[in-house]
CSV table of C-alpha atoms and ligand atoms in Angstrom, one decimal:
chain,number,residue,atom,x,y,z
Q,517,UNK,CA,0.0,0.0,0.0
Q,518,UNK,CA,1.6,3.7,-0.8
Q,519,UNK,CA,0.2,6.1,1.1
Q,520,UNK,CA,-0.1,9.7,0.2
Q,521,UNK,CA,-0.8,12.5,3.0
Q,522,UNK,CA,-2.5,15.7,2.2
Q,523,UNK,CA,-1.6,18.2,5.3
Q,524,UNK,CA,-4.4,20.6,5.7
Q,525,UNK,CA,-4.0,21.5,9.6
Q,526,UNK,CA,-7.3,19.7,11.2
Q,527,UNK,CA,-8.6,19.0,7.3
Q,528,UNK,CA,-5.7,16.6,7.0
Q,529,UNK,CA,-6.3,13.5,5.4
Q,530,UNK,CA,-4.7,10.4,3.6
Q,531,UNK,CA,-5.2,8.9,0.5
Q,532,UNK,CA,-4.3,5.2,-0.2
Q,533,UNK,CA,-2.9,3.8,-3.5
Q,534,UNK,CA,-2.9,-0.2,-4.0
Q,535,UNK,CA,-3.8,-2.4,-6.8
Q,536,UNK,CA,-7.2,-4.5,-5.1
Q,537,UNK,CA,-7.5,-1.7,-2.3
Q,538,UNK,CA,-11.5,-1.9,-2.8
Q,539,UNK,CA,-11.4,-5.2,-1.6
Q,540,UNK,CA,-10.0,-3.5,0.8
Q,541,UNK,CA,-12.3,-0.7,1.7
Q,542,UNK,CA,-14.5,-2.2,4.6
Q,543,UNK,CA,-11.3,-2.5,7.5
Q,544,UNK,CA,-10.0,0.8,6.3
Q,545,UNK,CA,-13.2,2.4,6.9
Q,546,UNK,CA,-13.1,0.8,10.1
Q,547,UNK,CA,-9.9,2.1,11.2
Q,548,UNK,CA,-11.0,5.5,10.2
Q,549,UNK,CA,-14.0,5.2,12.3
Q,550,UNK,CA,-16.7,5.7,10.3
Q,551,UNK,CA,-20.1,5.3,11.0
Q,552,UNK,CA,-21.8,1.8,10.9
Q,553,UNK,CA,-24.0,3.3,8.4
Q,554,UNK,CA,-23.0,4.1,5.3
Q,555,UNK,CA,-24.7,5.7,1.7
Q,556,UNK,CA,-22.4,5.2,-1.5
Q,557,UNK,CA,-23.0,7.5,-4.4
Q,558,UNK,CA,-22.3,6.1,-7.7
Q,559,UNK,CA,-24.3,4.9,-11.0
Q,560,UNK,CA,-25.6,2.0,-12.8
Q,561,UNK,CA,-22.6,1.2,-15.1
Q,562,UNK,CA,-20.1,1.5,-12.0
Q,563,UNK,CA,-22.3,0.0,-9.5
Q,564,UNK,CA,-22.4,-3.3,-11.8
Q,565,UNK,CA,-19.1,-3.4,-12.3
Q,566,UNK,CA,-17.7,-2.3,-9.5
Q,567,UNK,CA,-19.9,-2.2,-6.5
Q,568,UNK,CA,-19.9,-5.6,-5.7
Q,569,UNK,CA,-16.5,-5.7,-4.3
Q,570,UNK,CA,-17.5,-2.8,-2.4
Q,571,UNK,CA,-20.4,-4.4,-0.6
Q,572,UNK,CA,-18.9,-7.3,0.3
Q,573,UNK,CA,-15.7,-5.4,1.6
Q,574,UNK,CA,-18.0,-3.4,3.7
Q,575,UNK,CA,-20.4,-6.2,5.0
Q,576,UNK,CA,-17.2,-8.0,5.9
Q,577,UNK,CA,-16.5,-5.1,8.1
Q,578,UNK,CA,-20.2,-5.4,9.9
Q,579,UNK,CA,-21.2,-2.3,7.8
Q,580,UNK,CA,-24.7,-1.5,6.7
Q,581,UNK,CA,-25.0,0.4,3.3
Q,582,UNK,CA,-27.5,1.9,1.7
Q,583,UNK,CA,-27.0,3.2,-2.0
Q,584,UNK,CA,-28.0,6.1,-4.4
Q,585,UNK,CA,-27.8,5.5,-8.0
Q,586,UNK,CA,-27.6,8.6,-10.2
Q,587,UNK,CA,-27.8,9.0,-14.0
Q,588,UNK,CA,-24.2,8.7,-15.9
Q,589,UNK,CA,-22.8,11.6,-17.4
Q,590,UNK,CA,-22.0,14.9,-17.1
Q,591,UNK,CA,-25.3,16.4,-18.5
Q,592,UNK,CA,-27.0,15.0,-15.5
Q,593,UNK,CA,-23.9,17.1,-13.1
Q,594,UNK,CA,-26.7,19.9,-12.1
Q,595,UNK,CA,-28.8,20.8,-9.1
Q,596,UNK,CA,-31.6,18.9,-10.1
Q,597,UNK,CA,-29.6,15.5,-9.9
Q,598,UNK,CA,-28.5,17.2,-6.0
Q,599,UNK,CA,-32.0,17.5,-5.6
Q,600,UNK,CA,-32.4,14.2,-6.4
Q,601,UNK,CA,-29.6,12.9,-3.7
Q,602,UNK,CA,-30.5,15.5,-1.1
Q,603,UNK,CA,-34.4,13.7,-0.8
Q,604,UNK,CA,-32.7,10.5,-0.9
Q,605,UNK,CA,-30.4,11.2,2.0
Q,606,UNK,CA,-33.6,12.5,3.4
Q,607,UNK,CA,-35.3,9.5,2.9
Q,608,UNK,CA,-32.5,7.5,3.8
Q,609,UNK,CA,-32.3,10.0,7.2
Q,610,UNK,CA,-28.9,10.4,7.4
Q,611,UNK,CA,-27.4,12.4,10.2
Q,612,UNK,CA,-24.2,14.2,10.7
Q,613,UNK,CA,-22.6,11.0,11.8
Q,614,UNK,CA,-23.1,9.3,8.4
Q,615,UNK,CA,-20.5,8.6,5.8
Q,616,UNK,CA,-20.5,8.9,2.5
Q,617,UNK,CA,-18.6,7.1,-0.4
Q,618,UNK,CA,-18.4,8.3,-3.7
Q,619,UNK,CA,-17.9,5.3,-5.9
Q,620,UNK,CA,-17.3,6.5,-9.7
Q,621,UNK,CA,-15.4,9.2,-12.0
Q,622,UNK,CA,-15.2,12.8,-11.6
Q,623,UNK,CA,-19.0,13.5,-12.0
Q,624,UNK,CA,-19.9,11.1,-9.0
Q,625,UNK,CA,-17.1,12.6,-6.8
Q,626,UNK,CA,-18.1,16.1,-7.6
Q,627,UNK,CA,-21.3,15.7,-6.9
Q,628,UNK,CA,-21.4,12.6,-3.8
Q,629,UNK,CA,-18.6,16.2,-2.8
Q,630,UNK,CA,-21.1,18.7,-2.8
Q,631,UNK,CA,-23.3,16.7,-1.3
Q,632,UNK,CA,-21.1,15.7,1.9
Q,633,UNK,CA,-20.4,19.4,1.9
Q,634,UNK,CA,-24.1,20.9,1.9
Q,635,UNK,CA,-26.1,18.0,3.6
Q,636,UNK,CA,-26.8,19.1,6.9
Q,637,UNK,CA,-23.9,21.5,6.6
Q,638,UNK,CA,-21.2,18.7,6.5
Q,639,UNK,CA,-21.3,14.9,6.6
Q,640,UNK,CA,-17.9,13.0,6.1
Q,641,UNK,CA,-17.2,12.0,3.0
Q,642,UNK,CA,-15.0,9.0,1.2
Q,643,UNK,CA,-13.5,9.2,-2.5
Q,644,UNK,CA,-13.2,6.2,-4.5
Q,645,UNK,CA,-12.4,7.4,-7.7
Q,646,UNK,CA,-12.4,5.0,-10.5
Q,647,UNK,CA,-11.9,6.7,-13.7
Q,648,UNK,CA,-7.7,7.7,-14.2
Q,649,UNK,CA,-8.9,11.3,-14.2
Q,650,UNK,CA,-10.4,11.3,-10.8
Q,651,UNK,CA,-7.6,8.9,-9.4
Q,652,UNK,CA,-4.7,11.8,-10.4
Q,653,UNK,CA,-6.8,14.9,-9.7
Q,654,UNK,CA,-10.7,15.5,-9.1
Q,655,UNK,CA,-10.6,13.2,-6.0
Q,656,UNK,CA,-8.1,14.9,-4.1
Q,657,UNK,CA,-7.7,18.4,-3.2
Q,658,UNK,CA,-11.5,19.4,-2.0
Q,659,UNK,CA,-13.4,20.9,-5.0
Q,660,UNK,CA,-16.8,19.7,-5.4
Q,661,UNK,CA,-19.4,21.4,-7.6
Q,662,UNK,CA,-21.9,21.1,-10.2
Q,663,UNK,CA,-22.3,23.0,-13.3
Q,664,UNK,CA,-25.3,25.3,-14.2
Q,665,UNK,CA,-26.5,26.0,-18.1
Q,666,UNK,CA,-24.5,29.7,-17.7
Q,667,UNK,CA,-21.2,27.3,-17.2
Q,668,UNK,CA,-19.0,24.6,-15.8
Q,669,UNK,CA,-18.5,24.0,-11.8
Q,670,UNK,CA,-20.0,27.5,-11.6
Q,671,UNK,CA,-22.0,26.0,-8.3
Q,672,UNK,CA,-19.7,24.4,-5.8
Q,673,UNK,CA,-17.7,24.4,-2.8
Q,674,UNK,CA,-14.3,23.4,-1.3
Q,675,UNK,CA,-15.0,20.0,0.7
Q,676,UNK,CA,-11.8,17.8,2.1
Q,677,UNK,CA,-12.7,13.9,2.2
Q,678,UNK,CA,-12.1,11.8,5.5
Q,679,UNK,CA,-9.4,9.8,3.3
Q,680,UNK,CA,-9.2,8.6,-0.5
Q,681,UNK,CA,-9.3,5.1,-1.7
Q,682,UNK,CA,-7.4,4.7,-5.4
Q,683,UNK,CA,-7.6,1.1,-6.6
Q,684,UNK,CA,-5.9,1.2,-10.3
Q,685,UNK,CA,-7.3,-2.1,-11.1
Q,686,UNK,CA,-10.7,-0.7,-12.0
Q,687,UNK,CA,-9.2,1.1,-15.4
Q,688,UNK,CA,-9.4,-2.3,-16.5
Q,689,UNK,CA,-12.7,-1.6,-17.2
Q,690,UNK,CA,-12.8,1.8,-18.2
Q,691,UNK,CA,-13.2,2.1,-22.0
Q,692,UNK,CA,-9.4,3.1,-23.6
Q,693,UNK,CA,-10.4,7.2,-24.7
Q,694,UNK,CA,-11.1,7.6,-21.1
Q,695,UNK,CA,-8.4,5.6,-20.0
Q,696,UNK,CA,-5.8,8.2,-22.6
Q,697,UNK,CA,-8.0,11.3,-21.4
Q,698,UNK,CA,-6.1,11.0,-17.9
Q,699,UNK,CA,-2.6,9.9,-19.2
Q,700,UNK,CA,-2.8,13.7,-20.7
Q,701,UNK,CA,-3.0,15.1,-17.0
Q,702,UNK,CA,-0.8,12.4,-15.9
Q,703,UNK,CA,1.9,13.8,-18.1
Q,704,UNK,CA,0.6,17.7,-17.2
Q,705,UNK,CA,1.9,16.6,-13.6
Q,706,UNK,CA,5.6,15.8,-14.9
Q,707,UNK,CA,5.7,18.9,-17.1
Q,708,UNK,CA,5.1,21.4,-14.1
Q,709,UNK,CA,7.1,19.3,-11.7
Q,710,UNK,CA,8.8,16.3,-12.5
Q,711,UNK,CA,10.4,15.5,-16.2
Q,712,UNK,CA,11.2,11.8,-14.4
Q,713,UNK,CA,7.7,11.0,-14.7
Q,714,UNK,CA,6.7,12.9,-17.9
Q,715,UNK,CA,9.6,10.2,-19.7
Q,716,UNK,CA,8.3,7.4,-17.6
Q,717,UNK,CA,4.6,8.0,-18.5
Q,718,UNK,CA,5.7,8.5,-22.5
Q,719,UNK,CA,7.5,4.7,-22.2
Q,720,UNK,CA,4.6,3.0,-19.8
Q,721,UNK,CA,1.4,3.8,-21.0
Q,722,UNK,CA,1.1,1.8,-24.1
Q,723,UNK,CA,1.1,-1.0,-21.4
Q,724,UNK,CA,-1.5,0.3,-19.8
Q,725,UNK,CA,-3.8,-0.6,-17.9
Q,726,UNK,CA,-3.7,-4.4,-18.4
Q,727,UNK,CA,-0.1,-4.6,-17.9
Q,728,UNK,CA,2.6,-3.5,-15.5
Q,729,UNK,CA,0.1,-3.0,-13.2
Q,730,UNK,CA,3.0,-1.7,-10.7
Q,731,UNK,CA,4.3,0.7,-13.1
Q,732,UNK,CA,0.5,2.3,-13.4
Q,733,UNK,CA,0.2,2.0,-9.3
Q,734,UNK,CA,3.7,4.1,-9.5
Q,735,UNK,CA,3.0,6.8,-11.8
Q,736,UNK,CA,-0.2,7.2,-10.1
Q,737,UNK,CA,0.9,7.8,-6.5
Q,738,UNK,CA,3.6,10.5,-7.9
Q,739,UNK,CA,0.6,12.2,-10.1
Q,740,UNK,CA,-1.2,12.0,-6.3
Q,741,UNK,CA,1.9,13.3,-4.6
Q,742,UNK,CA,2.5,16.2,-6.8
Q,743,UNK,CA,-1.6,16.9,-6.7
Q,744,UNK,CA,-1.1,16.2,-2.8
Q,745,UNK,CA,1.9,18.4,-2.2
Q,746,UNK,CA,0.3,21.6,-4.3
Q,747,UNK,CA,-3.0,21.1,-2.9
Q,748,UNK,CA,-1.5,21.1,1.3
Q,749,UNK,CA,0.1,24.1,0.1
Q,750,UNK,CA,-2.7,26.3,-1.5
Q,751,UNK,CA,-6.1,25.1,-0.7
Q,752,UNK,CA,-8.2,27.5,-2.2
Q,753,UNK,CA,-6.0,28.1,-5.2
Q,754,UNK,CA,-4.6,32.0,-4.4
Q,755,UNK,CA,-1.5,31.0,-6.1
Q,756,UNK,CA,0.5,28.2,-6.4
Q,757,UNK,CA,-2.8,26.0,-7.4
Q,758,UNK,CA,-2.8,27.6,-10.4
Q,759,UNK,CA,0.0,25.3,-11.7
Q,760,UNK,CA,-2.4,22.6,-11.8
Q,761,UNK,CA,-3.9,24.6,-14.9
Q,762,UNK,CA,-1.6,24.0,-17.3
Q,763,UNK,CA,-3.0,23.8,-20.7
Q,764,UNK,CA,-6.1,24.1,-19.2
Q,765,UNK,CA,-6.6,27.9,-20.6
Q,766,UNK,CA,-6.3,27.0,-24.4
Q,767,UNK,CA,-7.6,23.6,-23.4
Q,768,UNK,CA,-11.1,25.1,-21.4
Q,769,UNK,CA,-11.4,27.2,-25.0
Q,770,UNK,CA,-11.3,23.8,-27.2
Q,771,UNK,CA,-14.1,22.4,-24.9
Q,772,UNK,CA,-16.3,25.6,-24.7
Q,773,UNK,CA,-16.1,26.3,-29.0
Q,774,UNK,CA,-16.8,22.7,-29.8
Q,775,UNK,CA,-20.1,22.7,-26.7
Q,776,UNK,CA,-18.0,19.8,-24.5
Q,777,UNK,CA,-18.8,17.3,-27.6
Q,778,UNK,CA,-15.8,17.2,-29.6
Q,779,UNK,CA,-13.2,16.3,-26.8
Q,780,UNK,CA,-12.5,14.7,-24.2
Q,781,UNK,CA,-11.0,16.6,-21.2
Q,782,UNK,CA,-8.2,15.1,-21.4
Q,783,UNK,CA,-7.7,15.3,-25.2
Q,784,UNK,CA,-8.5,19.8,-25.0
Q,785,UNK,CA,-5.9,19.9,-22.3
Q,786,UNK,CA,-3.5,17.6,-24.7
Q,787,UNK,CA,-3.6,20.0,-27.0
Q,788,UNK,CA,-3.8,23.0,-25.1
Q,789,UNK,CA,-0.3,22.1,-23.6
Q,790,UNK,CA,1.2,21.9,-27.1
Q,791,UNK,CA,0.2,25.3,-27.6
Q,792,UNK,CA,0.9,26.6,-24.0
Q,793,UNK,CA,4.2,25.4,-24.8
Q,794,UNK,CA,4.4,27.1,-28.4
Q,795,UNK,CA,3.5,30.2,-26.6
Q,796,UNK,CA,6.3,29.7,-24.1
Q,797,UNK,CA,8.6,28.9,-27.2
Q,798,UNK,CA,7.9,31.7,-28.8
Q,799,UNK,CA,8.2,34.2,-25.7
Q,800,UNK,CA,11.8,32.1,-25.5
Q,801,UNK,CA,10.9,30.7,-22.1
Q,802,UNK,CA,11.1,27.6,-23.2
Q,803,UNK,CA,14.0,25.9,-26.2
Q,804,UNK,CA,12.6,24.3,-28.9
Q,805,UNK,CA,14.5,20.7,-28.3
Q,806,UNK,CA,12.4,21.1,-25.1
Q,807,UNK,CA,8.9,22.3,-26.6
Q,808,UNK,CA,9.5,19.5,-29.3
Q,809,UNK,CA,9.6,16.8,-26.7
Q,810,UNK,CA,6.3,18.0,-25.2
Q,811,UNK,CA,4.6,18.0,-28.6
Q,812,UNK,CA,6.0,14.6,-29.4
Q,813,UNK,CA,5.3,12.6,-26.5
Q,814,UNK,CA,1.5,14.5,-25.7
Q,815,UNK,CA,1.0,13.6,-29.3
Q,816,UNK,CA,2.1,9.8,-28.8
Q,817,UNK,CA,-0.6,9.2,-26.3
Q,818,UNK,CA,-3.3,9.0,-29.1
Q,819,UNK,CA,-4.3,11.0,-32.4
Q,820,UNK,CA,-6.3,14.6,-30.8
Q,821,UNK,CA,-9.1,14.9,-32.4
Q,822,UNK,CA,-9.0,17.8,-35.4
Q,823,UNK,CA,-8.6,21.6,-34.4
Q,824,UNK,CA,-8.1,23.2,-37.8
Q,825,UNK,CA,-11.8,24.1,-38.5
Q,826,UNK,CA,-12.0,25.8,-35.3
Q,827,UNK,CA,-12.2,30.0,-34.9
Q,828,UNK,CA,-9.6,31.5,-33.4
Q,829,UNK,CA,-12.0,34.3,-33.0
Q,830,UNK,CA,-14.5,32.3,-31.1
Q,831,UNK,CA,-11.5,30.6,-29.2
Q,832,UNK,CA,-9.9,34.1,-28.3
Q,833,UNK,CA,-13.3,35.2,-27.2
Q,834,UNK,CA,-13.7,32.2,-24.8
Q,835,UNK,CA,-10.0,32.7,-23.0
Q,836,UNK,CA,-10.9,36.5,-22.6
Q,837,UNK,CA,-14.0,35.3,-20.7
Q,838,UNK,CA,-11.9,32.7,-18.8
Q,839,UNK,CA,-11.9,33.1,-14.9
Q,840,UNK,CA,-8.1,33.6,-15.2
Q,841,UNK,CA,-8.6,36.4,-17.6
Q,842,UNK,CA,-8.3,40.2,-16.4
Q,843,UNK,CA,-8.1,43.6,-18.5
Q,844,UNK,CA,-6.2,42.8,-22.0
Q,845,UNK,CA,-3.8,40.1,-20.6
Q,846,UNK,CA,-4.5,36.7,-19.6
Q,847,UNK,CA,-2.6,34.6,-17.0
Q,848,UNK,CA,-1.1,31.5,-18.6
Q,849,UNK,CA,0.6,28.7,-16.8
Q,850,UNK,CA,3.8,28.2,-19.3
Q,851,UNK,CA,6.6,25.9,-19.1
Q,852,UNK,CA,10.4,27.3,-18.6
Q,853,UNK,CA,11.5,23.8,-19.0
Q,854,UNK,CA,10.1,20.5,-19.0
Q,855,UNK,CA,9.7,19.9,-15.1
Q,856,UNK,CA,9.1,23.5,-13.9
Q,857,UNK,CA,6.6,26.2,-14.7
Q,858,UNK,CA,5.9,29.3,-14.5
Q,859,UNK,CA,2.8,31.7,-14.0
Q,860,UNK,CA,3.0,34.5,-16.3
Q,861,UNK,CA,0.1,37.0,-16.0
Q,862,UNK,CA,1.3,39.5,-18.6
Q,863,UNK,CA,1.1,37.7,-22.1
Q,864,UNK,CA,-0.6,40.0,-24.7
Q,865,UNK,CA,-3.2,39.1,-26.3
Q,866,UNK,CA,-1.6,39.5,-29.2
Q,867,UNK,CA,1.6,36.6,-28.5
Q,868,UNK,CA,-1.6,33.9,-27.4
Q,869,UNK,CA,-3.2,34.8,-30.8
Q,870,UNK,CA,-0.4,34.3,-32.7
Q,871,UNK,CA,0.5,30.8,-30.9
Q,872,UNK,CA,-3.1,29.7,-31.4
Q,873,UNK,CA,-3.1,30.7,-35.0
Q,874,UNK,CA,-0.1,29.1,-36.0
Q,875,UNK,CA,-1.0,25.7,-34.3
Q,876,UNK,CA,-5.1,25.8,-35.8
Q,877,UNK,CA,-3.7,27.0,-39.5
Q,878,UNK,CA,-0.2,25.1,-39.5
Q,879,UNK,CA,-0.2,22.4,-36.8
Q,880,UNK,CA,1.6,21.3,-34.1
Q,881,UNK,CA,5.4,21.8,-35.8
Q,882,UNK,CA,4.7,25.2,-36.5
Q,883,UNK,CA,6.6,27.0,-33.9
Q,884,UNK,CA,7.1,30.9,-34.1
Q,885,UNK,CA,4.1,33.6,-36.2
N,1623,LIG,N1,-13.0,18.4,-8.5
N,1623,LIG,C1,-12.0,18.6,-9.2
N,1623,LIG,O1,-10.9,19.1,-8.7
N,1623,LIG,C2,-12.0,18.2,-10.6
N,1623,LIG,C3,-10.8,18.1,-11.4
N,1623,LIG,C4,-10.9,17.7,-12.7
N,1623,LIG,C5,-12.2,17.3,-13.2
N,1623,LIG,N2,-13.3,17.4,-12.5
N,1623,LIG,C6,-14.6,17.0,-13.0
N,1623,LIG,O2,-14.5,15.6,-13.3
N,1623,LIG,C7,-15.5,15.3,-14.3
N,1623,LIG,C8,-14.9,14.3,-15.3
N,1623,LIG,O3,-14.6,13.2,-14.6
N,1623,LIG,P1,-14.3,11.8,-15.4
N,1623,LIG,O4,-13.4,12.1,-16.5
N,1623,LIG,O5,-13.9,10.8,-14.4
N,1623,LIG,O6,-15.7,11.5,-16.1
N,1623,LIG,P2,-16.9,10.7,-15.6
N,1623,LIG,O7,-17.1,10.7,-14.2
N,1623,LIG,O8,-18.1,11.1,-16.5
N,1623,LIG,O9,-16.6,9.2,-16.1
N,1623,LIG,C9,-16.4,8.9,-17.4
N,1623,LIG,C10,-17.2,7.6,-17.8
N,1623,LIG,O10,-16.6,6.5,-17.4
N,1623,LIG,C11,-17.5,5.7,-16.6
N,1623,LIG,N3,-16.7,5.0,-15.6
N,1623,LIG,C12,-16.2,5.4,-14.5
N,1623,LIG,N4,-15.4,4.5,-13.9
N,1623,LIG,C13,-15.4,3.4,-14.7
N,1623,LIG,C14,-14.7,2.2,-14.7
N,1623,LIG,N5,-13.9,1.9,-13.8
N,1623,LIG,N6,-15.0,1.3,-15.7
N,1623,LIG,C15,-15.8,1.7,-16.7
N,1623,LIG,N7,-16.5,2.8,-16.8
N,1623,LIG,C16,-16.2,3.7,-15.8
N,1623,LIG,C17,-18.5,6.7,-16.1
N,1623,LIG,O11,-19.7,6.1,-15.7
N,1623,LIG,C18,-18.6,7.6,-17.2
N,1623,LIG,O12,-19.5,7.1,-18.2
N,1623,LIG,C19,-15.9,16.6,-14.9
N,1623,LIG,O13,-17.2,16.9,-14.4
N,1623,LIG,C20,-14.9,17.6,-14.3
N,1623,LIG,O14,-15.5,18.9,-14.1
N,1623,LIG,C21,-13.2,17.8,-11.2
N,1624,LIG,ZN1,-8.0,19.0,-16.1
C-alpha cells in the first residue's frame, strides 16, 4: 500500500494507492471510524461493475450500506440531480454522523462532494475514484461542484474527504479514450514538476492498464503526490494552485467552442499544452528541443481529435472570458522547462493569438508567427 498524506492542519487527510485496495475498503473504513451506516454514491454502469466488491468489503467489516444510484454523465452534473440525492439522504435519514462514499469518475465525486459538503452542513465523505482522471486529480484536493447552463462548476464548494481510496485495477474496465484522457493530465503533472515522470509516462502507458500493473500503481501515486503536495500548500487556489492549470486555458477554450462534444478533457488539455508550450517557445521561455519533446510525447498518447476548423476568433473570445482572464492580458501557466513552470500573467493578447493561430492553420510543428 503507498500512502499519500495531504496536510491541511485539522482538514488533513490520507489517500491510499494499491492495486485490489477496494477489496480493501470495509477495515480501512473501520480504522478511520466511520459510521456503521453508510450511503455510497455512484451509477448504474459503475455500480455493476464495480460495487460488488465494495459491498462485500463493507459487510465483511459489519457495515450496513445503503445506496444512491444517479444518472451517468456529465449532463445529469446539475442541481436537479442534488436535488435528487439530497431527498434521498432525506429519505435515507442520514445524520451528521453518516458517511458517504463516492464510488465513480469525476461527475460522481463532484457531486457525492457537494453533497457531503451541503447535507446538513457537512457529513464525512469518502473518494473512490475509479476513472484515471479522478484517481490523479478530481478526488483529491476538496473541489466539489456542479455546473449550471451559464457554465461549468459554476456552483460548488471546497470540501476535504475523511481519506481517498485509489484502486488502479478498476481502469481495467474503463473504456481506452477515457483511460488516454487522464494519461494527458498524468503527463501535465511531470511537465510542471517532474520531467522523471513525464519520460516514464511516455514509455509506460502503451502498457496500460492491463499490464505492468505496478508501473501504473507508480506513476499514479507521484501524479497524487504532486496533486497532494500543491493542494496542502494552497487550498483554495490563491497562487500556487494555479500550476495545476496548465494547458487548461487553451484547453477550457477547445471544450467551450466545440459545446464539450468534440473532446475529451483530457484530449483539449492535450492539446492545449502543445500550444501553451508554443506560446512559451515563442516568448523564448522555453527551447525548442524542449517544446519539441512536449509536442512529441503528448501527441504519442493517441491521435487529438482535429482543431483546424476551429475559430480562433470564437477561441480568443472564450479565453478573454476565462476566470483567469483580467483587463487585455491573460494569465497562462507556461513551461520554462520540462519539469518547472511558471505563472505568467502579462502575455498580450496579441503573443496567445499568434501561438493559437499558427497551431489551428499550421499544426503542431509550427513554432514561431
Ligand atoms: N473536483 C476537481 O478538482 C475536478 C478536477 C478535474 C475534473 N473534475 C470533473 O470531473 C468530471 C470528469 O470526470 P471523469 O473524466 O472521471 O468522467 P466521468 O465521471 O463522467 O466518467 C467517465 C465515464 O466512465 C464511466 N466509468 C467510471 N469509472 C469506470 C470504470 N472503472 N470502468 C468503466 N467505466 C467507468 C463513467 O460512468 C462515465 O460514463 C468533470 O465533471 C470535471 O469537471 C473535477
Ligand atoms: Zn483537467
Amino acid at each position: 500500500m503507498r500512502t499519500v498524506h495531504v496536510h491541511l492542519q485539522d482538514r488533513s487527510y490520507d489517500i491510499h494507492i494499491a492495486n485490489g485496495v477496494l477489496s480493501e475498503a470495509g477495515s480501512i473504513l473501520k480504522k478511520l471510524g466511520a459510521s456503521q451506516d453508510l450511503v455510497v454514491i455512484t451509477n448504474a454502469k459503475v455500480g455493476a461493475l464495480h460495487g460488488n466488491v465494495l459491498m462485500k468489503s463493507l459487510a465483511k467489516a459489519g457495515f450496513a450500506s445503503r445506496t444512491i444510484l444517479v444518472s451517468d454523465g456529465e449532463r445529469f452534473k446539475t442541481l436537479s440531480t442534488m436535488q435528487f440525492i439530497y431527498k434521498r439522504l432525506a429519505r435515507y435519514r442520514v445524520d451528521r454522523k453518516t458517511w458517504l462514499l463516492a464510488l465513480g469518475g469525476g461527475v460522481i465525486g463532484d457531486m457525492a462532494g457537494f453533497a457531503a459538503a451541503t447535507y446538513l452542513r457537512g457529513i464525512p465523505l469518502v473518494q473512490i475514484p475509479t476513472t484515471l482522471l479522478s484517481q490523479i486529480d478530481s478526488s483529491i484536493g476538496g473541489k466539489t461542484g456542479v455546473n449550471l447552463n451559464e457554465g461549468k462548476n459554476l456552483v460548488g464548494a471546497f470540501y476535504q474527504p475523511a481519506a481517498v481510496l485509489i484502486d488502479p485495477l478498476l481502469l481495467r474496465t474503463l473504456p481506452l479514450r477515457e483511460f488516454r484522457s487522464g494519461i494527458y493530465e498524468a503527463l501535465k503533472y511531470g511537465i510542471i514538476r517532474d520531467d522523471a515522470l513525464f519520460r516514464l509516462i511516455d514509455r509506460k502507458h502503451p502498457h496500460f492498464p492491463e499490464s505492468e500493473p505496478r508501473s501504473l500503481e507508480g506513476i499514479i501515486k507521484r501524479c497524487v503526490a504532486i496533486k497532494a503536495e500543491v493542494v496542502s500548500k494552497d487550498e483554495r487556489e490563491s497562487k500556487l494552485r494555479m500550476v495545476l492549470n496548465f494547458g487548461h486555458t487553451y484547453g477550457h477554450a477547445l471544450e467551450a467552442v466545440t459545446n464539450y462534444r468534440r473532446f475529451t478533457h483530457g484530449e483539449a488539455i492535450g492539446h492545449g499544452m502543445i500550444m501553451a508550450a508554443h506560446l512559451s517557445h515563442n516568448l523564448n521561455w522555453l527551447g525548442t528541443k524542449e517544446a519539441l519533446q512536449i509536442q512529441q510525447v503528448v501527441s504519442r498518447v493517441s491521435p487529438l481529435p482535429s482543431v483546424s476548423d476551429l475559430s480562433p476568433q470564437k477561441i480568443l473570445h472564450h479565453l478573454m472570458s476565462d476566470k483567469k482572464a483580467f483587463g487585455q492580458k491573460v494569465r497562462f501557466v507556461l513551461p520554462r522547462r520540462i519539469g518547472q513552470v511558471e505563472i505568467a500573467s502579462d502575455v498580450s493578447m496579441k503573443d496567445v493569438a499568434c501561438a493559437l493561430q499558427s497551431y489551428l492553420y499550421l499544426g503542431p510543428y509550427a513554432f514561431a508567427c
